[in-house]
XYZ file of C-alpha atoms in Angstrom:
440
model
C 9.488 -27.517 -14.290
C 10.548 -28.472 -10.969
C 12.148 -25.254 -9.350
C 13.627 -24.216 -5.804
C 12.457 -20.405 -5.059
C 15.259 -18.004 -4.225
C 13.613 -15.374 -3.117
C 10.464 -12.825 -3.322
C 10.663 -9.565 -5.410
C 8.962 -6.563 -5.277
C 5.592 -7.125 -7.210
C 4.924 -10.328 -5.523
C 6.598 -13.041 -7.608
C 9.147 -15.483 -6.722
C 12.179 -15.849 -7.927
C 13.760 -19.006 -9.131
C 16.462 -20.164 -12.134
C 16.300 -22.810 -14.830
C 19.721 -25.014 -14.837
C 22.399 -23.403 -15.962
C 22.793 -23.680 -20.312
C 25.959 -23.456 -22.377
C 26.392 -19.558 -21.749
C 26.550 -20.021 -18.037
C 23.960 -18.887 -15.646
C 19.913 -20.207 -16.206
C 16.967 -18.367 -16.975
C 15.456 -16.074 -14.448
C 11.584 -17.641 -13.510
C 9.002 -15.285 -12.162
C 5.800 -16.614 -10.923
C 3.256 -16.136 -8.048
C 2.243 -17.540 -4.702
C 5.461 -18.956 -3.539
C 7.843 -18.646 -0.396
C 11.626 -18.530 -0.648
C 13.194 -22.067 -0.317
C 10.012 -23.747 -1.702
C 10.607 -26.645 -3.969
C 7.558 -26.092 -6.131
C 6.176 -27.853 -9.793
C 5.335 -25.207 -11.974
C 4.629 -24.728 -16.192
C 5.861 -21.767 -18.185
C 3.143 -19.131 -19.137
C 5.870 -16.914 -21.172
C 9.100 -17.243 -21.996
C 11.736 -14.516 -23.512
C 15.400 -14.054 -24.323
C 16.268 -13.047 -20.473
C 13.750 -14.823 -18.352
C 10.545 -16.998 -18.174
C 7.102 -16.171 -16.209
C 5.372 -19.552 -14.952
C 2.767 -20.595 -13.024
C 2.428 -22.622 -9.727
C 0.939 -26.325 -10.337
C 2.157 -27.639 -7.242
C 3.794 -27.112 -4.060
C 6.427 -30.262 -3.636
C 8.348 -28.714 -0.479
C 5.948 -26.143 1.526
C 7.562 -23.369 3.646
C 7.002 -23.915 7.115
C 5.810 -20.395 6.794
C 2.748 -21.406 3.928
C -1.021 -20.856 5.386
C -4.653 -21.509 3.966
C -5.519 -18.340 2.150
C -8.764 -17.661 4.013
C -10.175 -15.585 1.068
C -11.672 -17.748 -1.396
C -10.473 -15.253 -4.257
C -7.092 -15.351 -3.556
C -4.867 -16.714 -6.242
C -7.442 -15.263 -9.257
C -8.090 -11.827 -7.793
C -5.333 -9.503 -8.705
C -5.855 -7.197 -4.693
C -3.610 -9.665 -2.837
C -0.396 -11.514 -3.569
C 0.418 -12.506 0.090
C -2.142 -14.417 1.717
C -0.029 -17.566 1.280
C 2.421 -16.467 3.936
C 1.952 -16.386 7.727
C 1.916 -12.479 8.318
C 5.078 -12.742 10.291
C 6.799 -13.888 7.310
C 5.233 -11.167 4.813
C 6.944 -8.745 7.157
C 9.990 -10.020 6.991
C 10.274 -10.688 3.281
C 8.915 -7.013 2.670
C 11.686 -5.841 5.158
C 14.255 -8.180 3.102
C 12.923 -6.812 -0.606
C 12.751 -3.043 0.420
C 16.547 -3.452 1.690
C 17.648 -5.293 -1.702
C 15.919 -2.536 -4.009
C 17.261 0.685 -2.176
C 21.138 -1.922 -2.526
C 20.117 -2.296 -6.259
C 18.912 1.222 -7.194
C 19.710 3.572 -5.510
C 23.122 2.205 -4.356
C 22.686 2.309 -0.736
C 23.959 -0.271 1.518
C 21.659 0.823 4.885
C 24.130 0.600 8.000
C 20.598 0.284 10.357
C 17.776 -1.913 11.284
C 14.400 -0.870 9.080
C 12.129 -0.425 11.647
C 9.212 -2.588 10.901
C 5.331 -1.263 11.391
C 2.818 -3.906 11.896
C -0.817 -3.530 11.133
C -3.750 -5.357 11.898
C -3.419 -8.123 9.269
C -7.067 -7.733 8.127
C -10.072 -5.484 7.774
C -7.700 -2.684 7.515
C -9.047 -0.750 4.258
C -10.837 2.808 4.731
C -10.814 3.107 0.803
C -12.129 0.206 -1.309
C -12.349 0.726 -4.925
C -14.763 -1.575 -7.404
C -16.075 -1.963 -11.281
C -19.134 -2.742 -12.252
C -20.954 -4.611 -15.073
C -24.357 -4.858 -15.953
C -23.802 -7.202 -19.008
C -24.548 -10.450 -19.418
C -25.476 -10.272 -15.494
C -25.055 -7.287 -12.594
C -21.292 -8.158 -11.072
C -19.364 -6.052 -8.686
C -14.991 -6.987 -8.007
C -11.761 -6.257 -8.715
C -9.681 -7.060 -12.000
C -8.232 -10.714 -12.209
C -4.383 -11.122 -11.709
C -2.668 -9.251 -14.853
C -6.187 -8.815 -16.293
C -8.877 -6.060 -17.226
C -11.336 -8.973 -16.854
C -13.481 -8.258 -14.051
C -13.683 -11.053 -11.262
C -16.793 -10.936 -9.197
C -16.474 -11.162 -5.776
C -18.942 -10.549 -2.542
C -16.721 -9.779 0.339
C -13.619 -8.268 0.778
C -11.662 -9.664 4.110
C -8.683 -6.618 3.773
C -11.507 -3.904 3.404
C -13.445 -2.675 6.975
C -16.300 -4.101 7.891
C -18.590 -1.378 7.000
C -17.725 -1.408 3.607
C -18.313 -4.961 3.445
C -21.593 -4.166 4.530
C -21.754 -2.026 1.635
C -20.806 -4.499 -0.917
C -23.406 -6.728 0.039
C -26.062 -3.883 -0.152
C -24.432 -2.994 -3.668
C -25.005 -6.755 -4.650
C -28.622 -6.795 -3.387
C -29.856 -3.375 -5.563
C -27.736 -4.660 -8.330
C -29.628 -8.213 -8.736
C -33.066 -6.438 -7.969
C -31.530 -3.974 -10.983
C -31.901 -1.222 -9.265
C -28.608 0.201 -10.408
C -28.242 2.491 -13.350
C -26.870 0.790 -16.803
C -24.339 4.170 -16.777
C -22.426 2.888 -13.252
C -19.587 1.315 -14.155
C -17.617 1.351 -11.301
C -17.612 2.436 -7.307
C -15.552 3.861 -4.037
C -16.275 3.393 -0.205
C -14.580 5.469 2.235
C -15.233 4.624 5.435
C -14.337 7.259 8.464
C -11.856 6.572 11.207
C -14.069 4.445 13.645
C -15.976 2.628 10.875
C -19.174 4.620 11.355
C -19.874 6.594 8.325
C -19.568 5.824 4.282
C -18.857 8.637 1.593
C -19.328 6.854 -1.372
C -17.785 7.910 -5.134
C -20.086 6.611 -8.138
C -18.424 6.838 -11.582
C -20.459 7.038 -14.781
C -19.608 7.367 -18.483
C -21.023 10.861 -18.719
C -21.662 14.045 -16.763
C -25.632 13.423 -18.245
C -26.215 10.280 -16.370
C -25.305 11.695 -13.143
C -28.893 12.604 -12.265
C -29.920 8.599 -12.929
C -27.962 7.818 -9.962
C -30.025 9.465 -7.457
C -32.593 7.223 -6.996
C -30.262 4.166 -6.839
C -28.566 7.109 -3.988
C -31.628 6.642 -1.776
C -32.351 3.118 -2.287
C -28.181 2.276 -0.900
C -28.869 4.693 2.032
C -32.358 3.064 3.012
C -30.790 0.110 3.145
C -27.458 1.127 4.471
C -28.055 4.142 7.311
C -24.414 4.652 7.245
C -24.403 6.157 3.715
C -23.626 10.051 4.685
C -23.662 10.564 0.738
C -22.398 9.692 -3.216
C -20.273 11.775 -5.097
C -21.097 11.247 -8.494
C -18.257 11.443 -11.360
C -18.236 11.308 -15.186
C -15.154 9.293 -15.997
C -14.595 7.086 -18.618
C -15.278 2.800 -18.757
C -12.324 0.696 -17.462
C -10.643 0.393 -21.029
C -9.435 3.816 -20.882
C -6.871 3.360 -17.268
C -5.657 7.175 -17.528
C -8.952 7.806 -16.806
C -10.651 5.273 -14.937
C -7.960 6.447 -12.127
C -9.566 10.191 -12.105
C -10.499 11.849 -10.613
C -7.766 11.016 -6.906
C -4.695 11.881 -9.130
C -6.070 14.553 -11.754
C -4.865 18.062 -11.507
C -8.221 18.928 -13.611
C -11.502 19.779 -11.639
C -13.697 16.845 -12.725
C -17.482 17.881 -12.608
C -19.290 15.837 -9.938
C -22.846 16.142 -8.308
C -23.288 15.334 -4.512
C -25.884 13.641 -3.376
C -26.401 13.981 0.413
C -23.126 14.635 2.555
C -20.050 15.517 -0.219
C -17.197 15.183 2.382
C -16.405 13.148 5.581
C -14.671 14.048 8.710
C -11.908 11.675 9.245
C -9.923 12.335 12.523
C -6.940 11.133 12.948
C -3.340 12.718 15.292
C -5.781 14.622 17.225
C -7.192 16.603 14.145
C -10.353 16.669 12.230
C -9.633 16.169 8.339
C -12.609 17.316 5.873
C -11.927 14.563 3.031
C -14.320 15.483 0.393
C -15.180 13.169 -2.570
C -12.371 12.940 -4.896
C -9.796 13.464 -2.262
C -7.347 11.159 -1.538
C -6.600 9.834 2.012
C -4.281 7.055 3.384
C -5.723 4.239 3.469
C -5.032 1.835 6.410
C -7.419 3.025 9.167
C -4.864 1.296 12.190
C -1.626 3.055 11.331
C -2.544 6.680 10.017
C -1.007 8.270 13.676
C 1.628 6.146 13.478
C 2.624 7.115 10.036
C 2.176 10.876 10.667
C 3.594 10.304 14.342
C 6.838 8.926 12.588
C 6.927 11.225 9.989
C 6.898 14.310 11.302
C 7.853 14.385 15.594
C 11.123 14.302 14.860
C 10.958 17.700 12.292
C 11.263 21.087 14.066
C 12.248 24.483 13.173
C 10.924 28.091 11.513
C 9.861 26.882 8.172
C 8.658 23.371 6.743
C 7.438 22.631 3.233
C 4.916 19.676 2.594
C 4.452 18.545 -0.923
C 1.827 16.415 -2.536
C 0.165 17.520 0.850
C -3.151 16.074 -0.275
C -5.959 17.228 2.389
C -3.469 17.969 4.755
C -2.975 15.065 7.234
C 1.296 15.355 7.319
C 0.714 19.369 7.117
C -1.517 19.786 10.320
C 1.326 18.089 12.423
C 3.584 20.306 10.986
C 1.770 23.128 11.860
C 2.709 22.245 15.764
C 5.806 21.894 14.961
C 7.142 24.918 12.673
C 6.115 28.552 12.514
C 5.553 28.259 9.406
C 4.210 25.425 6.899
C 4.134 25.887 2.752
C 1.647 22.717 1.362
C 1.832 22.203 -2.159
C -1.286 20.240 -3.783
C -1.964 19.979 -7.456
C -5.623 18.065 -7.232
C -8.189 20.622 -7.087
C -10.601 18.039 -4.965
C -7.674 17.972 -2.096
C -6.519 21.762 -2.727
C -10.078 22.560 -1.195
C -9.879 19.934 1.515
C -6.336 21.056 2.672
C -7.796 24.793 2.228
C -10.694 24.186 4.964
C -7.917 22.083 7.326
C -5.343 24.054 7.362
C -4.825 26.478 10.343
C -3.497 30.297 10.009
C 0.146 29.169 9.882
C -0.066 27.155 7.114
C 0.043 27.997 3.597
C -1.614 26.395 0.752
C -0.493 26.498 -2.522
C -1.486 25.021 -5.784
C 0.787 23.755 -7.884
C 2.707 20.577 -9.273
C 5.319 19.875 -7.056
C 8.032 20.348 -9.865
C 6.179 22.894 -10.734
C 6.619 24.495 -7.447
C 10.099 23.541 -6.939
C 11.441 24.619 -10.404
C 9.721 28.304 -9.758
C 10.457 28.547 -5.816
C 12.820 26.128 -4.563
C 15.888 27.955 -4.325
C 14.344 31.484 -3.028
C 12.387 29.118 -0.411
C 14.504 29.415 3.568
C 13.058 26.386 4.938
C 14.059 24.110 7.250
C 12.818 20.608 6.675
C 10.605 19.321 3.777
C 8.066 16.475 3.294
C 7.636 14.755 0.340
C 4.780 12.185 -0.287
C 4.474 11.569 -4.036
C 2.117 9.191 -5.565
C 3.824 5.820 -6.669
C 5.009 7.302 -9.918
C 7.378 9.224 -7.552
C 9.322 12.623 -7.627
C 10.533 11.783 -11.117
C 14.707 13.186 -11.765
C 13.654 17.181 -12.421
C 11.808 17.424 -9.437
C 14.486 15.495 -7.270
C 17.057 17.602 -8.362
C 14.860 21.064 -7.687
C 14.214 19.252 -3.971
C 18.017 18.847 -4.038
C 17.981 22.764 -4.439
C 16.708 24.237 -1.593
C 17.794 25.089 1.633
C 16.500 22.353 3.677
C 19.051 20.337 5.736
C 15.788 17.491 6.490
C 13.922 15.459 4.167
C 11.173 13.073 5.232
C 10.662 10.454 1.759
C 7.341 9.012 2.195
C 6.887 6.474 -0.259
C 4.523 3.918 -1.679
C 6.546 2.018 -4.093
C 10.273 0.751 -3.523
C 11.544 1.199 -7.070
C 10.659 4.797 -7.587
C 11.890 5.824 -4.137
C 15.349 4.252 -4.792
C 15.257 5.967 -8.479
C 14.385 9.359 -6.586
C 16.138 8.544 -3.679
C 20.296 8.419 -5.698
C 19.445 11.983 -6.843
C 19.183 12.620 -3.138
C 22.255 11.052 -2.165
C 24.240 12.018 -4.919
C 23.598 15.670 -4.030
C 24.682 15.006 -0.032
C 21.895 13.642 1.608
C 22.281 10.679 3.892
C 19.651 8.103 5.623
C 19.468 9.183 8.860
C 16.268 6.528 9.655
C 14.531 3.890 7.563
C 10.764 2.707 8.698
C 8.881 0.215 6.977
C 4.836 0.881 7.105
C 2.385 -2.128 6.556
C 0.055 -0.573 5.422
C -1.245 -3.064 3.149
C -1.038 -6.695 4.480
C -1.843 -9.416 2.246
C -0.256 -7.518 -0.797
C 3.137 -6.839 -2.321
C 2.692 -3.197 -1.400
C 4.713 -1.437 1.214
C 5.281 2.165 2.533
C 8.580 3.442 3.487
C 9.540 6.701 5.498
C 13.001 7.568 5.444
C 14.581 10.406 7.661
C 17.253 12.595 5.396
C 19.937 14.708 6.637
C 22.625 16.767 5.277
């Protein structure tokens, strides 16, 4: 097929139509690695009733805006979906696809600029997440685009440098098989300047934790960075519900710490304790600027921060309001935000529509933060949030399509868009984060 690209969509794929048939309008096409107003060569991978998914075979008209992918697993690995574009451009197309989805779904037609947040375009990971196999040969990567089948790779240029480092140690103890047959898959968190590695280890059961500790002290003696593993029983990458534990589980997975359990991660002039099986944001340039944005503009007697994780939105709060309510279901950040929190601030744990449904309405507060996961608030929770007192709502979201799902309850209810920023915080990808300032 010989297409002209419309557009990008969230996800990653262009967007371009088949000639129009006898009914009228063509077939939607979806496929990767393109730039809008490309004139591309491309053969169909899937077709249905209401559009067709393809594949690029050749660029015939390259954007002015096209660059050499300089990662030589782009286009197989399924991490990045942007490396194609000049970064200039990625910003601009995110800016142009966040607009179109809040127009689409939630129904809002924003009357300001989205204020755009750049990021260093590379190197900025703190969190990297791999799989392992040990079968026919040791490999350590990421999934292939819209596959579980594991693509090997040996450097990572969107993770930090230090846990690049750590890959290539990984790779050395794995080919000298000096990794346990149980590991099936891995997590670096590096600290805020790049210094120190807290590293989660995932087995297929809580009795092949201990076989981990000698392939513990052989990483460390070859990486001095290494403050410690956090070992977890979850099960092999067929099972995704849990292959994801234990960052979004509301169940205390059993784990066994070797060395250092927890790092200190500092960040808006605070000292986070981010423990193994925390979660933590994960682009190591903009974390003030996030929280900066977030929060300076929220003031007032009472604030409520939900999905507070270890804390990083709540300590800024804590400046700013007498008093803070933080709302955590995952008992690996509960503890974290426990130990960070000063005397003002109140942690609580709970679902947040748990929390909402019980407390909303008896709650006096001021101004609430909400930072879900990308699954978002989800409509009972939304409508509880659209329940309480607060006359401020910070959304802090990861995904574009939930937001605007969560984000018409909102509006619906009186809530307007007061400010919309637009967070890089992970270059290279279809991924974007989005703060929005509400007001009523």
């Amino acid at each position: 097929m010989d297409l002209q690209i419309e557009k990008l969509v969230y996800g990653g794929d262009g967007l371009a139509r088949l000639p129009a048939d006898a009914q009228g309008r063509g077939k939607t096409v979806f496929l990767p690695f393109v730039i809008p107003n490309e004139q591309v060569d491309a053969s169909v991978v899937e077709s249905r009733s209401g559009f067709v998914r393809a594949k690029l075979e050749k660029v015939l008209t390259a954007s002015p805006e096209r660059v050499a992918p300089p990662c030589p697993y782009f286009g197989k690995c399924g991490g990045c979906q942007y490396q194609h574009i000049d970064y200039s451009g990625q910003l601009r197309f995110k800016s142009e696809i966040l607009r179109e989805t809040l127009r689409r779904t939630a129904k809002l037609e924003l009357d300001q600029d989205i204020q755009v947040h750049a990021a260093e375009p590379w190197n900025y990971r703190n969190r990297t997440r791999v799989r392992v196999q040990h079968d026919p040969a040791f490999a350590l990567g990421y999934f292939e685009t819209n596959s579980h089948k594991l693509l090997a790779i040996e450097s990572c240029p969107i993770s930090s440098p230090l846990i690049n480092q750590a890959i290539s140690a990984v790779w050395a103890l794995g080919r000298a098989l000096k990794i346990p047959a149980t590991v099936h898959g891995m997590q670096f968190f590096a600290n805020h300047d790049d210094t120190q590695l807290l590293i989660e280890t995932y087995v297929r059961s809580q009795d092949a934790a201990d076989s981990c500790k000698a392939f513990a002290a052989a990483l460390t003696s070859r990486l001095s960075s290494v403050a410690g593993m956090v070992v977890f029983a979850t099960s092999p990458v067929e099972d995704e519900t849990r292959q994801r534990a234990p960052l979004s589980s509301v169940h205390n997975e059993e784990s066994l710490a070797i060395g250092a359990d927890s790092l200190v991660y500092h960040a808006v002039g605070h000292d986070y304790r981010v423990s193994g099986g925390s979660f933590f944001q994960t682009n190591r340039f903009l974390v003030d600027d996030l929280v900066k944005t977030a929060t300076s503009r929220a003031t007032g007697k009472a604030a409520l921060d939900l999905y507070a994780g270890v804390g990083l939105f709540t300590l800024a709060l804590s400046g700013n309001f007498e008093d803070v309510i933080a709302v955590e279901a995952s008992p690996h950040a509960f503890g974290d935000l426990k130990h960070n929190a000063p005397r003002n601030v109140k942690p609580t744990r709970a679902t947040t529509e748990e929390f909402l449904q019980k407390r909303g309405e008896k709650l006096a507060v001021n101004f609430v933060l909400v930072d879900p996961p990308r699954a978002g608030l989800g409509d009972k929770a939304a409508a509880a949030l659209c329940n309480t007192s607060a006359s401020q709502v910070t959304f802090v979201s990861c995904d574009p399509a939930t937001l605007s799902r969560d984000l018409r309850v909102l509006l619906e209810s009186g809530f307007k868009v007061e400010q919309a920023h637009l967070f890089d915080l992970f270059p290279q990808t279809a991924h974007m984060e989005t703060v929005l300032h509400l007001v009523r």
